Short mmCIF file of C-alpha atoms in Angstrom, two decimals:
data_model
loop_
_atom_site.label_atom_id
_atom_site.label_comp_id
_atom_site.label_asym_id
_atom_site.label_seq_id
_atom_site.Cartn_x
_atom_site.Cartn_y
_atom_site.Cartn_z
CA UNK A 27 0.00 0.00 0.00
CA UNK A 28 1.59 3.29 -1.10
CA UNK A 29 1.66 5.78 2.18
CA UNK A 30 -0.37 8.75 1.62
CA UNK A 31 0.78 12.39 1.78
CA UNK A 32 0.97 14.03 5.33
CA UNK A 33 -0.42 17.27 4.66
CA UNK A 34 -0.15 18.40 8.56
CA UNK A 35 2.69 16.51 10.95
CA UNK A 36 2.76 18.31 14.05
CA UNK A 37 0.50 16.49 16.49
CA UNK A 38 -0.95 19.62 18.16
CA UNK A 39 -1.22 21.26 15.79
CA UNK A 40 -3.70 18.17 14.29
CA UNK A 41 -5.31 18.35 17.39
CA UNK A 42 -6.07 22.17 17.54
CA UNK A 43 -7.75 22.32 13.94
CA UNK A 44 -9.39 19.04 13.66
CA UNK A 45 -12.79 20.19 13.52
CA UNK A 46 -16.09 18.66 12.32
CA UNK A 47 -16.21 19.69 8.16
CA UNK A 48 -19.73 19.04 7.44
CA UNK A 49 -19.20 20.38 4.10
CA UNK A 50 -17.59 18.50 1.70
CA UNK A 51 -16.19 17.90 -1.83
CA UNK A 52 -17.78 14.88 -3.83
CA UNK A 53 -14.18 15.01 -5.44
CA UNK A 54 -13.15 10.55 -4.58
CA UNK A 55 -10.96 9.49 -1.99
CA UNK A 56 -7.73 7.44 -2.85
CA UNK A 57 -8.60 4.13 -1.33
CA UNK A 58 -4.76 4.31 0.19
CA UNK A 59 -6.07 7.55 2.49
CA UNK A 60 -8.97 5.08 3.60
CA UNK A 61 -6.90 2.30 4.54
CA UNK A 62 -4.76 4.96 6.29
CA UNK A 63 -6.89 6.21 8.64
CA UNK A 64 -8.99 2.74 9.15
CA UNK A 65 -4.84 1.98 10.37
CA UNK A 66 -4.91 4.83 12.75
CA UNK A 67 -8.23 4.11 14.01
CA UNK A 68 -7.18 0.14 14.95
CA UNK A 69 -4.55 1.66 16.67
CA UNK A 70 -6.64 2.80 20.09
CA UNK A 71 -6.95 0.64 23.12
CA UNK A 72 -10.00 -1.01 23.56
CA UNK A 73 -11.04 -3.26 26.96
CA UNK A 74 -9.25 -6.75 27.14
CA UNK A 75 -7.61 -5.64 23.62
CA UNK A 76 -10.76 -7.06 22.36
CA UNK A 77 -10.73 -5.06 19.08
CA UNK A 78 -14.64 -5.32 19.00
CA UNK A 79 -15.04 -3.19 15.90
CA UNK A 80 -15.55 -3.22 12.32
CA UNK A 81 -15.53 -1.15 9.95
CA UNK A 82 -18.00 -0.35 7.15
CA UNK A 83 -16.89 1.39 3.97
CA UNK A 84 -19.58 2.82 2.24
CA UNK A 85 -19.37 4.03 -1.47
CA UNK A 86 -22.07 3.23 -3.90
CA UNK A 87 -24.20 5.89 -5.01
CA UNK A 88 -27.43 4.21 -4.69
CA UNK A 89 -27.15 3.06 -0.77
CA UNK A 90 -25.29 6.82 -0.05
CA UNK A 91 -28.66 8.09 -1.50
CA UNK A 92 -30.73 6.04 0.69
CA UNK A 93 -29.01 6.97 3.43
CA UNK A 94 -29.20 9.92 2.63
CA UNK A 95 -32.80 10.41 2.66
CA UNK A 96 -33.13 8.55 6.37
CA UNK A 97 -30.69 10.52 7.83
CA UNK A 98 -32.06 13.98 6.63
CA UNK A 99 -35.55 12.68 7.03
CA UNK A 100 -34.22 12.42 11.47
CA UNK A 101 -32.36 15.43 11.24
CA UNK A 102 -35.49 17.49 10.25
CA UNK A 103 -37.32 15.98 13.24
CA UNK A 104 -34.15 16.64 15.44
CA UNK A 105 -34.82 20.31 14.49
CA UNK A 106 -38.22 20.28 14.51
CA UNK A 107 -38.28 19.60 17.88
CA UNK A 108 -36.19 21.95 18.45
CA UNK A 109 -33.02 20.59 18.75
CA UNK A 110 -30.02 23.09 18.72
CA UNK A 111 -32.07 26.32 19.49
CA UNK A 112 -29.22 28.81 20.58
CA UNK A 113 -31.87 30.54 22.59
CA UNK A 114 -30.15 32.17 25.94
CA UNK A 115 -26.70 31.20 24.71
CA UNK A 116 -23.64 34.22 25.13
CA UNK A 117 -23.43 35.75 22.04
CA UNK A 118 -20.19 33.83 21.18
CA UNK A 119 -21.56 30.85 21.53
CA UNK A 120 -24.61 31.82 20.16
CA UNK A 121 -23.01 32.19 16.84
CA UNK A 122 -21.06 28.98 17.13
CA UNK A 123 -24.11 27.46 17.55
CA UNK A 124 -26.16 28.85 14.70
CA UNK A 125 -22.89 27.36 12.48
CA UNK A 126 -22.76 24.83 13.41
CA UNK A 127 -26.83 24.03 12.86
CA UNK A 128 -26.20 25.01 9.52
CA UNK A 129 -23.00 23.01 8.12
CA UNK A 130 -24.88 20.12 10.44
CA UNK A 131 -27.91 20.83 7.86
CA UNK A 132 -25.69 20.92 4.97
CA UNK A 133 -24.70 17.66 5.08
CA UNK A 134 -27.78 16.40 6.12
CA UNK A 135 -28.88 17.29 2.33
CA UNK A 136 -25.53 16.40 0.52
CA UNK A 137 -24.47 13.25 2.43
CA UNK A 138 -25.12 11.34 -0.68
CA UNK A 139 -22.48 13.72 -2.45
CA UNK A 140 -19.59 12.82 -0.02
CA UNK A 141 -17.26 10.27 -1.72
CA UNK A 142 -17.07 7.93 1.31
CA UNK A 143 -19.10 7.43 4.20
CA UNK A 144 -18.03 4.88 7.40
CA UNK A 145 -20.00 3.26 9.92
CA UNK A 146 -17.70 2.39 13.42
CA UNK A 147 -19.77 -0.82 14.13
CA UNK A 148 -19.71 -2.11 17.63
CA UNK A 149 -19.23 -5.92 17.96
CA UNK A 150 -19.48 -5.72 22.01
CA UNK A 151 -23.01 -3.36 22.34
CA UNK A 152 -25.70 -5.50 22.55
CA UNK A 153 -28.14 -2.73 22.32
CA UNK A 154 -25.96 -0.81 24.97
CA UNK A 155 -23.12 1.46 23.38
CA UNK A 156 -21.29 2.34 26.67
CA UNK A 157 -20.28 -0.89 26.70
CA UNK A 158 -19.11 -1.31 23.43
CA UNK A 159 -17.31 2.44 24.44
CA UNK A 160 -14.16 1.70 22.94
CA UNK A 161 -15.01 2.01 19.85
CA UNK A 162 -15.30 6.16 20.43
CA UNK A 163 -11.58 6.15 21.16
CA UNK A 164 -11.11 4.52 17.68
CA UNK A 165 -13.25 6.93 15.89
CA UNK A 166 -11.64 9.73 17.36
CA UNK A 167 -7.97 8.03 16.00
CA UNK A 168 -9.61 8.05 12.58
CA UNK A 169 -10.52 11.62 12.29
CA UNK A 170 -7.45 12.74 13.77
CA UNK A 171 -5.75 11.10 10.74
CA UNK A 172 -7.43 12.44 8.22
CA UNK A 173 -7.17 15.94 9.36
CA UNK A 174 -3.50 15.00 9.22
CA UNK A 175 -4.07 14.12 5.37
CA UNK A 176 -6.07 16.97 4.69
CA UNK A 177 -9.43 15.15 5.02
CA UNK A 178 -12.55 16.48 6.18
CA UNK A 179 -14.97 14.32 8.79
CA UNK A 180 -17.41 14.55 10.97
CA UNK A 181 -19.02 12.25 13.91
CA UNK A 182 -22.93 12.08 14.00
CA UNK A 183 -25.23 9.23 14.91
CA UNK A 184 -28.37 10.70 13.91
CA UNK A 185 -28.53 7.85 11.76
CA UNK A 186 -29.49 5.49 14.71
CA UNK A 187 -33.14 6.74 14.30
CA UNK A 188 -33.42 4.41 11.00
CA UNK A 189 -30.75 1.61 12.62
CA UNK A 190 -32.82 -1.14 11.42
CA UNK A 191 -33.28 -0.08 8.10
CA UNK A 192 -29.64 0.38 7.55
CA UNK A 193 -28.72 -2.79 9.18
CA UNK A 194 -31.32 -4.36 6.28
CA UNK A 195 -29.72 -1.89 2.89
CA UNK A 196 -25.75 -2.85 3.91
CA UNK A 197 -26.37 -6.37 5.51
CA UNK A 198 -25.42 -5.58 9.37
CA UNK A 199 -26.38 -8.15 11.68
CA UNK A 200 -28.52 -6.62 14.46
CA UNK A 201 -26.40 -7.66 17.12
CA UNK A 202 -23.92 -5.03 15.82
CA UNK A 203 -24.30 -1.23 16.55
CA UNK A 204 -23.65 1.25 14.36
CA UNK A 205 -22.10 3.23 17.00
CA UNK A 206 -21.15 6.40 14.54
CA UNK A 207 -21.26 7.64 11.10
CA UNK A 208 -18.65 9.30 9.57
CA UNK A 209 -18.42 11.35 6.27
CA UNK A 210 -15.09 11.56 5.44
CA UNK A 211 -13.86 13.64 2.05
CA UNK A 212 -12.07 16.54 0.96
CA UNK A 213 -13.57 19.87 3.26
CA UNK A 214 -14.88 22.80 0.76
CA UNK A 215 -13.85 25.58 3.82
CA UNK A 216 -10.54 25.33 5.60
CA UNK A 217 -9.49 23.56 8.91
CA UNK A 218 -8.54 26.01 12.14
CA UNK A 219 -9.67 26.47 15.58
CA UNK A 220 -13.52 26.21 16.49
CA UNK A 221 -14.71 27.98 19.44
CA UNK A 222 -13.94 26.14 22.66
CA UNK A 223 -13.95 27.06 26.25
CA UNK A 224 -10.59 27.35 28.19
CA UNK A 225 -9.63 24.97 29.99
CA UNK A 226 -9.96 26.75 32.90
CA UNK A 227 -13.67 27.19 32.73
CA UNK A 228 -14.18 23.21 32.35
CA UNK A 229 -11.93 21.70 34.87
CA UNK A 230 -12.08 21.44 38.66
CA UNK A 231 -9.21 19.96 40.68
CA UNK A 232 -9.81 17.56 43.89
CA UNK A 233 -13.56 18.62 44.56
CA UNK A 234 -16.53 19.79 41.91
CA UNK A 235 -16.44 23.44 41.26
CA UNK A 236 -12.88 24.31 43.21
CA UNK A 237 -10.47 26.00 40.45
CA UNK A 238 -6.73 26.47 40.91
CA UNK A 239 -6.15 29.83 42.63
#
């Protein structure tokens, strides 16, 4: 297998601009990226060094589209009920927020565009994802990759309203999850910092709400 390009090596600085890219360029994939990052995902730790994953590489046109149309089909309940209403929210965040609603709404209604979509499929969750957990770890290995290979991704499971259906369309036995979904492809904006809180704000040390003086 040929190695792929590292567009970004420094480890931080993957860290600091891997950000979900929820718009994406239907431009293909080189199978060699794919195999890349499926590498870097097998690479977390899981409990007992198990391994209880598998991974689903999805590329026809046909089941993308059908997809698709269940997964934008939960995402306008999602809003409809009024999921993600910035309402109250600092005005920073506020504006995060409303950007995040949008690029999630975006792909919502091009997911059948992106060249590859992968399902992180839980051997170990029986219906109960924390304890097929491990699996998050390994999703989180593969995104960090492909930011380091200029990829865009993104981790949503709003496809989990239409489980069953999907388990039918790509032949997944139901005693597997499909613990996330992730579009992976070229991003049409640019990677760099989202909004996040300091640290500071979001971390107590020895009792609950006691910061460092």
């Amino acid at each position: 297998m040929p190695e792929p390009d590292i567009v970004e090596h420094d480890f931080f600085e993957v860290i600091g601009t891997q950000r979900a890219m929820r718009r994406l360029k239907p431009d293909p994939v080189p199978e060699e990226h794919i195999k890349k990052i499926l590498w870097a995902a097998t690479r977390a730790p899981s409990g007992g060094n198990r391994q209880g994953w598998r991974w689903l590489v999805v590329t026809d046109a046909e089941s993308k589209k059908k997809i698709q149309e269940w997964y934008n089909e939960g995402w306008s309940k999602m809003i409809a009920s009024g999921y993600g209403a910035g309402a109250g929210l600092p005005e920073e965040e506020r504006l995060s927020n409303e950007r995040v609603m949008k690029s999630a709404t975006y792909l919502s209604e091009h997911m059948h565009e992106v060249p590859v979509l992968i399902f992180a499929c839980s051997l170990t969750g029986n219906g109960d994802i924390t304890s097929g957990s491990s699996i998050y770890p390994a999703v989180q290995n593969l995104m960090l990759a492909a930011r380091a290979l200029g990829l865009g991704t993104a981790l949503t499971t709003v496809h989990r309203g239409r489980q069953k259906e999907i388990r039918e369309l790509l032949g997944i036995p139901e005693s597997v999850e499909t613990a996330a979904l992730i579009p992976v492809g070229w991003p049409k904006g640019k990677f760099g910092s989202g909004f996040r809180k300091p640290v500071e704000d979001v971390t107590y040390w020895e009792k609950w709400g006691a910061k460092k003086g």
